[in-house]
Tab-separated table of C-alpha atoms in Angstrom:
chain	number	residue	atom	x	y	z
A	1	UNK	CA	0.161	-0.156	0.125
A	2	UNK	CA	2.660	2.761	0.823
A	3	UNK	CA	4.382	1.776	-2.094
A	4	UNK	CA	1.123	2.173	-4.534
A	5	UNK	CA	1.124	5.633	-2.514
A	6	UNK	CA	4.211	6.944	-3.083
A	7	UNK	CA	4.032	5.315	-6.903
A	8	UNK	CA	0.870	8.130	-7.050
A	9	UNK	CA	2.519	10.504	-5.260
A	10	UNK	CA	5.132	10.518	-8.007
A	11	UNK	CA	3.557	10.827	-10.797
A	12	UNK	CA	1.294	13.285	-10.123
A	13	UNK	CA	3.915	15.599	-9.231
A	14	UNK	CA	5.706	14.307	-12.248
A	15	UNK	CA	1.744	15.743	-13.920
A	16	UNK	CA	2.104	19.266	-11.702
A	17	UNK	CA	6.356	19.483	-13.104
A	18	UNK	CA	5.424	19.156	-16.803
A	19	UNK	CA	2.361	21.815	-16.670
A	20	UNK	CA	4.761	24.338	-15.502
A	21	UNK	CA	7.176	23.083	-19.207
A	22	UNK	CA	7.123	24.643	-22.412
A	23	UNK	CA	4.547	27.468	-22.070
A	24	UNK	CA	4.108	31.357	-21.939
A	25	UNK	CA	2.566	32.913	-19.117
A	26	UNK	CA	1.524	35.813	-17.571
A	27	UNK	CA	3.362	37.570	-14.539
A	28	UNK	CA	2.225	38.584	-11.511
A	29	UNK	CA	1.736	42.487	-11.526
A	30	UNK	CA	0.368	44.089	-8.631
A	31	UNK	CA	-2.846	46.226	-9.617
A	32	UNK	CA	-2.234	45.110	-14.125
A	33	UNK	CA	-2.387	41.510	-12.892
A	34	UNK	CA	-6.378	41.426	-12.099
A	35	UNK	CA	-9.305	39.820	-13.185
A	36	UNK	CA	-9.572	41.256	-16.632
A	37	UNK	CA	-6.764	41.749	-17.518
A	38	UNK	CA	-6.308	37.101	-16.879
A	39	UNK	CA	-9.300	36.466	-18.936
A	40	UNK	CA	-6.867	38.035	-22.278
A	41	UNK	CA	-4.454	36.852	-21.944
A	42	UNK	CA	-6.251	33.651	-21.510
A	43	UNK	CA	-8.053	34.828	-24.598
A	44	UNK	CA	-4.783	35.286	-26.669
A	45	UNK	CA	-3.404	32.143	-26.250
A	46	UNK	CA	-1.476	32.502	-21.854
A	47	UNK	CA	-0.520	28.445	-20.735
A	48	UNK	CA	-0.680	30.513	-16.760
A	49	UNK	CA	-1.711	32.889	-14.883
A	50	UNK	CA	-0.003	34.336	-12.798
A	51	UNK	CA	-2.592	37.074	-10.232
A	52	UNK	CA	-0.041	39.543	-8.676
A	53	UNK	CA	0.917	39.141	-5.008
A	54	UNK	CA	-1.504	39.200	-2.180
A	55	UNK	CA	-0.163	39.022	1.360
A	56	UNK	CA	-0.963	35.681	2.757
A	57	UNK	CA	-2.744	38.222	6.364
A	58	UNK	CA	-5.131	39.331	3.562
A	59	UNK	CA	-6.840	36.798	2.904
A	60	UNK	CA	-7.624	35.020	5.555
A	61	UNK	CA	-10.913	35.622	7.547
A	62	UNK	CA	-12.552	36.452	3.315
A	63	UNK	CA	-15.397	36.001	2.766
A	64	UNK	CA	-16.080	34.039	-0.230
A	65	UNK	CA	-19.171	36.139	-1.906
A	66	UNK	CA	-19.789	34.091	-5.198
A	67	UNK	CA	-21.984	36.467	-8.275
A	68	UNK	CA	-24.864	33.598	-9.020
A	69	UNK	CA	-25.624	36.245	-13.088
A	70	UNK	CA	-21.608	36.506	-13.541
A	71	UNK	CA	-19.713	33.398	-12.399
A	72	UNK	CA	-17.035	36.148	-10.401
A	73	UNK	CA	-15.841	34.846	-7.213
A	74	UNK	CA	-14.920	37.193	-4.561
A	75	UNK	CA	-12.985	37.748	-1.631
A	76	UNK	CA	-13.949	40.262	0.261
A	77	UNK	CA	-12.931	41.811	3.360
A	78	UNK	CA	-13.734	44.934	5.587
A	79	UNK	CA	-16.046	45.550	2.666
A	80	UNK	CA	-13.099	44.948	-0.226
A	81	UNK	CA	-12.327	43.034	-2.683
A	82	UNK	CA	-8.745	41.412	-1.945
A	83	UNK	CA	-9.541	38.546	-4.697
A	84	UNK	CA	-11.873	38.004	-7.295
A	85	UNK	CA	-11.096	34.676	-9.446
A	86	UNK	CA	-13.870	33.259	-12.576
A	87	UNK	CA	-14.545	29.067	-12.923
A	88	UNK	CA	-13.305	29.571	-16.397
A	89	UNK	CA	-9.143	30.995	-15.395
A	90	UNK	CA	-9.484	27.959	-12.684
A	91	UNK	CA	-7.472	25.082	-14.199
A	92	UNK	CA	-4.802	27.999	-14.650
A	93	UNK	CA	-5.170	30.752	-12.295
A	94	UNK	CA	-1.856	30.833	-9.927
A	95	UNK	CA	-2.438	32.119	-6.540
A	96	UNK	CA	1.096	34.573	-5.584
A	97	UNK	CA	1.288	34.634	-2.082
A	98	UNK	CA	3.000	37.166	0.640
A	99	UNK	CA	4.069	36.228	3.513
A	100	UNK	CA	6.349	36.037	6.281
A	101	UNK	CA	5.808	32.770	8.066
A	102	UNK	CA	5.103	29.359	7.711
A	103	UNK	CA	1.031	29.243	9.555
A	104	UNK	CA	-0.231	31.975	8.004
A	105	UNK	CA	0.802	31.286	4.872
A	106	UNK	CA	-0.724	27.845	4.819
A	107	UNK	CA	-4.614	28.873	5.794
A	108	UNK	CA	-4.417	31.316	3.471
A	109	UNK	CA	-3.859	28.845	0.998
A	110	UNK	CA	-6.405	26.788	2.394
A	111	UNK	CA	-8.520	29.689	2.228
A	112	UNK	CA	-8.404	29.741	-1.520
A	113	UNK	CA	-7.431	26.877	-2.360
A	114	UNK	CA	-11.124	25.248	-4.006
A	115	UNK	CA	-10.910	28.640	-6.361
A	116	UNK	CA	-6.504	28.515	-7.513
A	117	UNK	CA	-4.926	26.251	-9.598
A	118	UNK	CA	-1.610	26.487	-7.417
A	119	UNK	CA	0.480	28.572	-5.666
A	120	UNK	CA	3.831	30.560	-5.920
A	121	UNK	CA	5.450	31.733	-3.458
A	122	UNK	CA	6.548	35.678	-3.177
A	123	UNK	CA	10.840	35.692	-2.600
A	124	UNK	CA	11.321	38.874	-5.140
A	125	UNK	CA	9.593	41.533	-4.448
A	126	UNK	CA	12.199	44.734	-3.352
A	127	UNK	CA	9.892	46.749	-2.796
A	128	UNK	CA	10.200	47.971	0.770
A	129	UNK	CA	6.422	47.215	1.857
A	130	UNK	CA	8.253	43.745	1.283
A	131	UNK	CA	10.568	43.744	2.848
A	132	UNK	CA	9.569	45.118	6.057
A	133	UNK	CA	7.723	42.969	6.409
A	134	UNK	CA	10.344	39.861	5.779
A	135	UNK	CA	8.448	39.134	2.542
A	136	UNK	CA	9.717	39.234	-0.714
A	137	UNK	CA	13.361	39.433	-0.922
A	138	UNK	CA	13.575	39.730	2.819
A	139	UNK	CA	13.747	35.829	2.085
A	140	UNK	CA	16.058	35.627	0.744
A	141	UNK	CA	18.460	36.155	2.873
A	142	UNK	CA	16.771	33.370	5.186
A	143	UNK	CA	16.594	31.445	3.749
A	144	UNK	CA	15.800	28.399	6.291
A	145	UNK	CA	12.083	30.711	6.869
A	146	UNK	CA	11.638	30.867	2.781
A	147	UNK	CA	12.260	26.957	2.705
A	148	UNK	CA	9.877	26.031	6.082
A	149	UNK	CA	6.978	27.894	3.973
A	150	UNK	CA	7.276	25.985	1.009
A	151	UNK	CA	7.843	22.808	3.347
A	152	UNK	CA	4.591	22.850	4.667
A	153	UNK	CA	2.335	24.506	1.690
A	154	UNK	CA	3.552	20.831	-0.138
A	155	UNK	CA	3.525	18.911	2.471
A	156	UNK	CA	0.572	20.228	3.524
A	157	UNK	CA	-1.679	21.977	-0.392
A	158	UNK	CA	-2.817	19.443	-2.976
A	159	UNK	CA	-2.216	21.265	-5.101
A	160	UNK	CA	1.594	22.975	-7.131
A	161	UNK	CA	3.923	24.859	-4.823
A	162	UNK	CA	5.949	27.639	-7.078
A	163	UNK	CA	8.181	30.102	-5.723
A	164	UNK	CA	9.864	33.583	-7.134
A	165	UNK	CA	12.858	34.517	-6.264
A	166	UNK	CA	15.379	36.786	-7.381
A	167	UNK	CA	19.213	35.928	-8.298
A	168	UNK	CA	22.376	37.603	-6.203
A	169	UNK	CA	25.589	38.962	-7.536
A	170	UNK	CA	27.797	35.906	-5.901
A	171	UNK	CA	26.370	32.496	-8.371
A	172	UNK	CA	26.707	30.323	-5.822
A	173	UNK	CA	24.851	32.060	-3.441
A	174	UNK	CA	22.099	32.182	-6.183
A	175	UNK	CA	23.065	28.128	-6.592
A	176	UNK	CA	22.764	27.993	-3.465
A	177	UNK	CA	19.837	29.018	-1.704
A	178	UNK	CA	18.286	27.150	-5.140
A	179	UNK	CA	19.737	23.852	-3.476
A	180	UNK	CA	18.075	24.721	-1.022
A	181	UNK	CA	14.686	25.670	-2.649
A	182	UNK	CA	14.331	22.775	-5.084
A	183	UNK	CA	14.211	20.012	-1.942
A	184	UNK	CA	11.168	21.029	-0.457
A	185	UNK	CA	9.211	19.433	-2.675
A	186	UNK	CA	8.337	22.681	-5.535
A	187	UNK	CA	7.095	21.239	-8.967
A	188	UNK	CA	8.827	24.750	-10.856
A	189	UNK	CA	11.091	27.594	-9.752
A	190	UNK	CA	10.363	30.811	-11.663
A	191	UNK	CA	13.502	33.464	-11.902
A	192	UNK	CA	13.066	36.799	-12.463
A	193	UNK	CA	16.283	38.013	-13.794
A	194	UNK	CA	18.044	40.874	-11.706
A	195	UNK	CA	18.747	40.941	-8.288
A	196	UNK	CA	17.367	43.086	-5.566
A	197	UNK	CA	18.534	46.536	-6.128
A	198	UNK	CA	18.472	46.617	-9.915
A	199	UNK	CA	16.353	48.588	-12.018
A	200	UNK	CA	13.570	48.013	-14.509
A	201	UNK	CA	15.339	49.618	-17.022
A	202	UNK	CA	18.376	47.133	-16.441
A	203	UNK	CA	18.622	44.168	-18.596
A	204	UNK	CA	17.619	41.290	-17.926
A	205	UNK	CA	21.803	38.932	-17.291
A	206	UNK	CA	19.587	35.890	-19.114
A	207	UNK	CA	22.766	34.480	-18.766
A	208	UNK	CA	22.691	34.085	-14.723
A	209	UNK	CA	19.638	31.313	-15.601
A	210	UNK	CA	22.064	28.406	-17.625
A	211	UNK	CA	24.427	27.449	-14.036
A	212	UNK	CA	20.585	27.437	-12.538
A	213	UNK	CA	19.274	24.902	-14.770
A	214	UNK	CA	22.472	22.926	-15.006
A	215	UNK	CA	21.780	22.765	-11.176
A	216	UNK	CA	18.739	22.033	-11.375
A	217	UNK	CA	18.087	19.771	-14.273
A	218	UNK	CA	14.371	17.653	-13.729
A	219	UNK	CA	13.105	21.289	-11.720
A	220	UNK	CA	11.426	23.500	-14.713
A	221	UNK	CA	12.788	26.574	-13.907
A	222	UNK	CA	10.987	29.908	-15.349
A	223	UNK	CA	13.028	32.209	-17.253
A	224	UNK	CA	11.316	36.501	-16.274
A	225	UNK	CA	12.831	39.295	-17.103
A	226	UNK	CA	12.099	41.740	-20.989
A	227	UNK	CA	10.347	38.994	-22.207
A	228	UNK	CA	9.181	42.064	-25.257
A	229	UNK	CA	7.616	39.433	-27.562
A	230	UNK	CA	6.201	36.572	-28.731
A	231	UNK	CA	9.322	34.813	-29.924
A	232	UNK	CA	11.529	36.021	-27.713
A	233	UNK	CA	10.254	33.599	-25.516
A	234	UNK	CA	11.651	30.437	-27.450
A	235	UNK	CA	15.435	32.532	-27.931
A	236	UNK	CA	15.274	32.439	-23.984
A	237	UNK	CA	14.534	29.068	-23.778
A	238	UNK	CA	17.045	29.250	-26.410
A	239	UNK	CA	20.373	31.003	-25.220
A	240	UNK	CA	20.009	30.090	-20.833
A	241	UNK	CA	17.734	25.936	-21.406
A	242	UNK	CA	14.839	27.871	-19.127
A	243	UNK	CA	11.764	25.122	-19.438
A	244	UNK	CA	9.126	28.207	-20.697
A	245	UNK	CA	8.853	32.342	-19.329
A	246	UNK	CA	6.716	35.396	-18.554
A	247	UNK	CA	6.798	37.905	-18.704
A	248	UNK	CA	5.484	41.566	-16.551
A	249	UNK	CA	5.829	44.369	-19.260
A	250	UNK	CA	5.265	43.040	-22.429
A	251	UNK	CA	1.459	41.648	-21.406
A	252	UNK	CA	0.890	45.052	-20.332
A	253	UNK	CA	1.559	46.840	-22.843
A	254	UNK	CA	0.184	44.654	-24.759
A	255	UNK	CA	-2.216	41.750	-24.185
A	256	UNK	CA	-1.509	39.689	-27.044
A	257	UNK	CA	2.332	39.627	-26.479
A	258	UNK	CA	0.588	35.877	-25.933
A	259	UNK	CA	-0.446	34.964	-29.773
A	260	UNK	CA	1.453	32.886	-31.642
A	261	UNK	CA	0.390	34.825	-35.342
A	262	UNK	CA	1.715	38.531	-33.964
A	263	UNK	CA	0.617	40.822	-31.257
A	264	UNK	CA	-2.733	43.521	-31.867
A	265	UNK	CA	-3.068	46.909	-32.561
A	266	UNK	CA	-2.266	48.097	-28.873
A	267	UNK	CA	-6.342	49.484	-29.896
A	268	UNK	CA	-7.609	46.288	-30.396
A	269	UNK	CA	-6.521	44.647	-27.391
A	270	UNK	CA	-7.913	47.672	-24.703
A	271	UNK	CA	-10.777	47.592	-26.574
A	272	UNK	CA	-11.463	44.271	-25.711
A	273	UNK	CA	-9.904	44.645	-21.939
A	274	UNK	CA	-12.300	47.180	-21.150
A	275	UNK	CA	-15.004	44.747	-22.244
A	276	UNK	CA	-13.642	42.248	-20.105
A	277	UNK	CA	-14.045	44.947	-17.734
A	278	UNK	CA	-17.050	46.110	-17.727
A	279	UNK	CA	-18.192	42.797	-18.060
A	280	UNK	CA	-16.651	42.071	-14.748
A	281	UNK	CA	-17.433	44.592	-13.374
A	282	UNK	CA	-13.714	46.078	-12.405
A	283	UNK	CA	-12.732	48.855	-10.256
A	284	UNK	CA	-12.446	51.796	-12.702
A	285	UNK	CA	-9.854	52.552	-11.213
A	286	UNK	CA	-7.548	49.888	-11.770
A	287	UNK	CA	-9.360	49.576	-15.606
A	288	UNK	CA	-8.096	53.158	-15.818
A	289	UNK	CA	-4.971	52.322	-14.913
A	290	UNK	CA	-4.137	50.272	-16.476
A	291	UNK	CA	-5.778	51.189	-19.670
A	292	UNK	CA	-3.367	53.583	-19.498
A	293	UNK	CA	-0.571	51.538	-18.975
A	294	UNK	CA	-0.859	50.539	-22.732
A	295	UNK	CA	-0.571	53.720	-23.790
A	296	UNK	CA	3.019	55.498	-23.393
A	297	UNK	CA	2.686	58.236	-25.777
A	298	UNK	CA	1.044	60.171	-22.481
A	299	UNK	CA	0.349	63.130	-25.799
A	300	UNK	CA	-1.704	61.571	-27.740
A	301	UNK	CA	-5.601	62.587	-27.959
A	302	UNK	CA	-6.569	58.832	-27.586
A	303	UNK	CA	-4.120	59.036	-23.995
A	304	UNK	CA	-6.224	62.710	-22.667
A	305	UNK	CA	-9.234	61.125	-23.135
A	306	UNK	CA	-9.213	58.229	-21.982
A	307	UNK	CA	-6.930	60.471	-18.270
A	308	UNK	CA	-9.719	62.728	-18.472
A	309	UNK	CA	-12.851	59.567	-17.834
A	310	UNK	CA	-14.288	59.433	-14.834
A	311	UNK	CA	-16.913	56.707	-14.777
A	312	UNK	CA	-16.708	53.613	-17.262
A	313	UNK	CA	-19.718	55.351	-19.636
A	314	UNK	CA	-17.430	58.122	-21.102
A	315	UNK	CA	-14.537	55.688	-21.045
A	316	UNK	CA	-16.404	53.258	-23.588
A	317	UNK	CA	-16.755	55.751	-25.560
A	318	UNK	CA	-13.503	57.621	-25.378
A	319	UNK	CA	-12.505	53.940	-26.132
A	320	UNK	CA	-15.398	53.787	-28.700
A	321	UNK	CA	-17.053	51.292	-26.717
A	322	UNK	CA	-20.373	53.525	-26.331
A	323	UNK	CA	-22.599	51.862	-28.049
A	324	UNK	CA	-21.778	48.226	-26.717
A	325	UNK	CA	-21.482	50.069	-23.721
A	326	UNK	CA	-25.463	51.072	-24.358
A	327	UNK	CA	-26.417	48.070	-25.757
A	328	UNK	CA	-24.366	45.586	-22.960
A	329	UNK	CA	-22.218	47.585	-20.678
A	330	UNK	CA	-25.111	49.264	-18.633
A	331	UNK	CA	-26.590	46.748	-17.006
A	332	UNK	CA	-23.441	45.087	-14.966
A	333	UNK	CA	-21.412	47.772	-14.105
A	334	UNK	CA	-21.352	47.685	-9.356
A	335	UNK	CA	-22.451	50.907	-8.085
A	336	UNK	CA	-18.975	49.519	-6.249
A	337	UNK	CA	-16.994	50.039	-9.194
A	338	UNK	CA	-17.257	53.541	-10.016
A	339	UNK	CA	-15.771	55.622	-7.601
A	340	UNK	CA	-17.427	57.720	-5.295
A	341	UNK	CA	-17.359	61.969	-6.854
A	342	UNK	CA	-18.649	59.657	-9.719
A	343	UNK	CA	-21.482	57.352	-7.549
A	344	UNK	CA	-22.733	60.127	-5.088
A	345	UNK	CA	-23.288	57.645	-1.613
A	346	UNK	CA	-21.729	54.739	-3.558
A	347	UNK	CA	-19.394	52.519	-1.450
A	348	UNK	CA	-15.660	52.599	-2.578
A	349	UNK	CA	-13.902	50.093	-2.576
A	350	UNK	CA	-9.906	49.073	-2.528
A	351	UNK	CA	-7.963	50.067	-5.638
A	352	UNK	CA	-4.365	48.076	-5.180
A	353	UNK	CA	-5.001	44.495	-3.824
A	354	UNK	CA	-8.304	43.367	-5.495
A	355	UNK	CA	-10.102	45.790	-7.654
A	356	UNK	CA	-13.056	42.865	-9.023
A	357	UNK	CA	-16.706	44.131	-7.766
A	358	UNK	CA	-19.490	42.083	-8.034
A	359	UNK	CA	-22.278	42.510	-10.342
A	360	UNK	CA	-25.084	44.884	-9.480
A	361	UNK	CA	-28.249	42.324	-8.040
A	362	UNK	CA	-31.596	43.848	-8.599
A	363	UNK	CA	-34.799	42.914	-6.635
A	364	UNK	CA	-35.735	39.431	-8.947
A	365	UNK	CA	-32.107	38.597	-8.380
A	366	UNK	CA	-30.841	36.200	-5.600
A	367	UNK	CA	-29.007	36.999	-3.404
A	368	UNK	CA	-25.233	36.126	-4.084
A	369	UNK	CA	-22.892	32.786	-2.149
A	370	UNK	CA	-21.191	33.837	0.979
A	371	UNK	CA	-19.288	31.777	2.785
A	372	UNK	CA	-15.740	32.731	5.773
A	373	UNK	CA	-13.133	31.063	5.609
């Protein structure tokens, strides 16, 4: 019996690792990587979808609310959406955890495991709030604590567990860390090919990934950094031996980067993003922020029109989607999705951690299903 169980576990682990090979993934992005972006990336061909990092303490104790009309699932705390997803992405969405300790990380994973297909521990974020909280890149300087979190997740969550790191200046120090991480039994490792102190405009050091790949030949290694077009994925694999690649800024600039046929015009992708945002009643401020990332030329008339919008009706008009809004969108946008100054006496919600809202209830519609997790 023990032998059969071991064989089953080995088979499952192999299956889990295989899903991280030969892929092109949406990287985790604060604010940008919320539900509309993930659904659009999925439409364009992204193989896996990382959600934005969410701190473990934020998700524990949330109320899980299912909107029967749209299928949107929201995890809500203090009247704010902490995480929102949809059943259509369940087999691809990866929940990225920000954590400083194994107990809270496990509690957070248990809270949302029914709605995701894997968990990723953020060990690379260099932001001050993350470092001061002992999370993100701070974990790289405390490998015992980092590995204790992964170990608990691997042993207690029946889903693939991965983590995302940066590289150290010292090559051997990087290799020592990845050996310890791999020993926890994770299913894949993402390496952002920059050090903690490097900024996004500095060229990613792809060459540093070769040593990691050689050190861990059986573990899928995912490259992150400077993937700006579809062809970069194969080039990265050829140059480094990486199993897969993910993109953040490339997708933020044009989500159709995942199309093997080639990218669509930015405006076309932006219009599709807007439709997803309206249909999921995404927080307006978040939608506007994400759309503006797709327009690097801030002096265009299109940018000025978009920047001046204050609610979805105006946004859809600016995006050439007035007919769509009138025929479909107006009935879908929840009062909480738009800013307080656009909706007098209506509630506002978080514009950072998560931003997706449930569609407004009507008198004839049954109340959403609410469960405390």
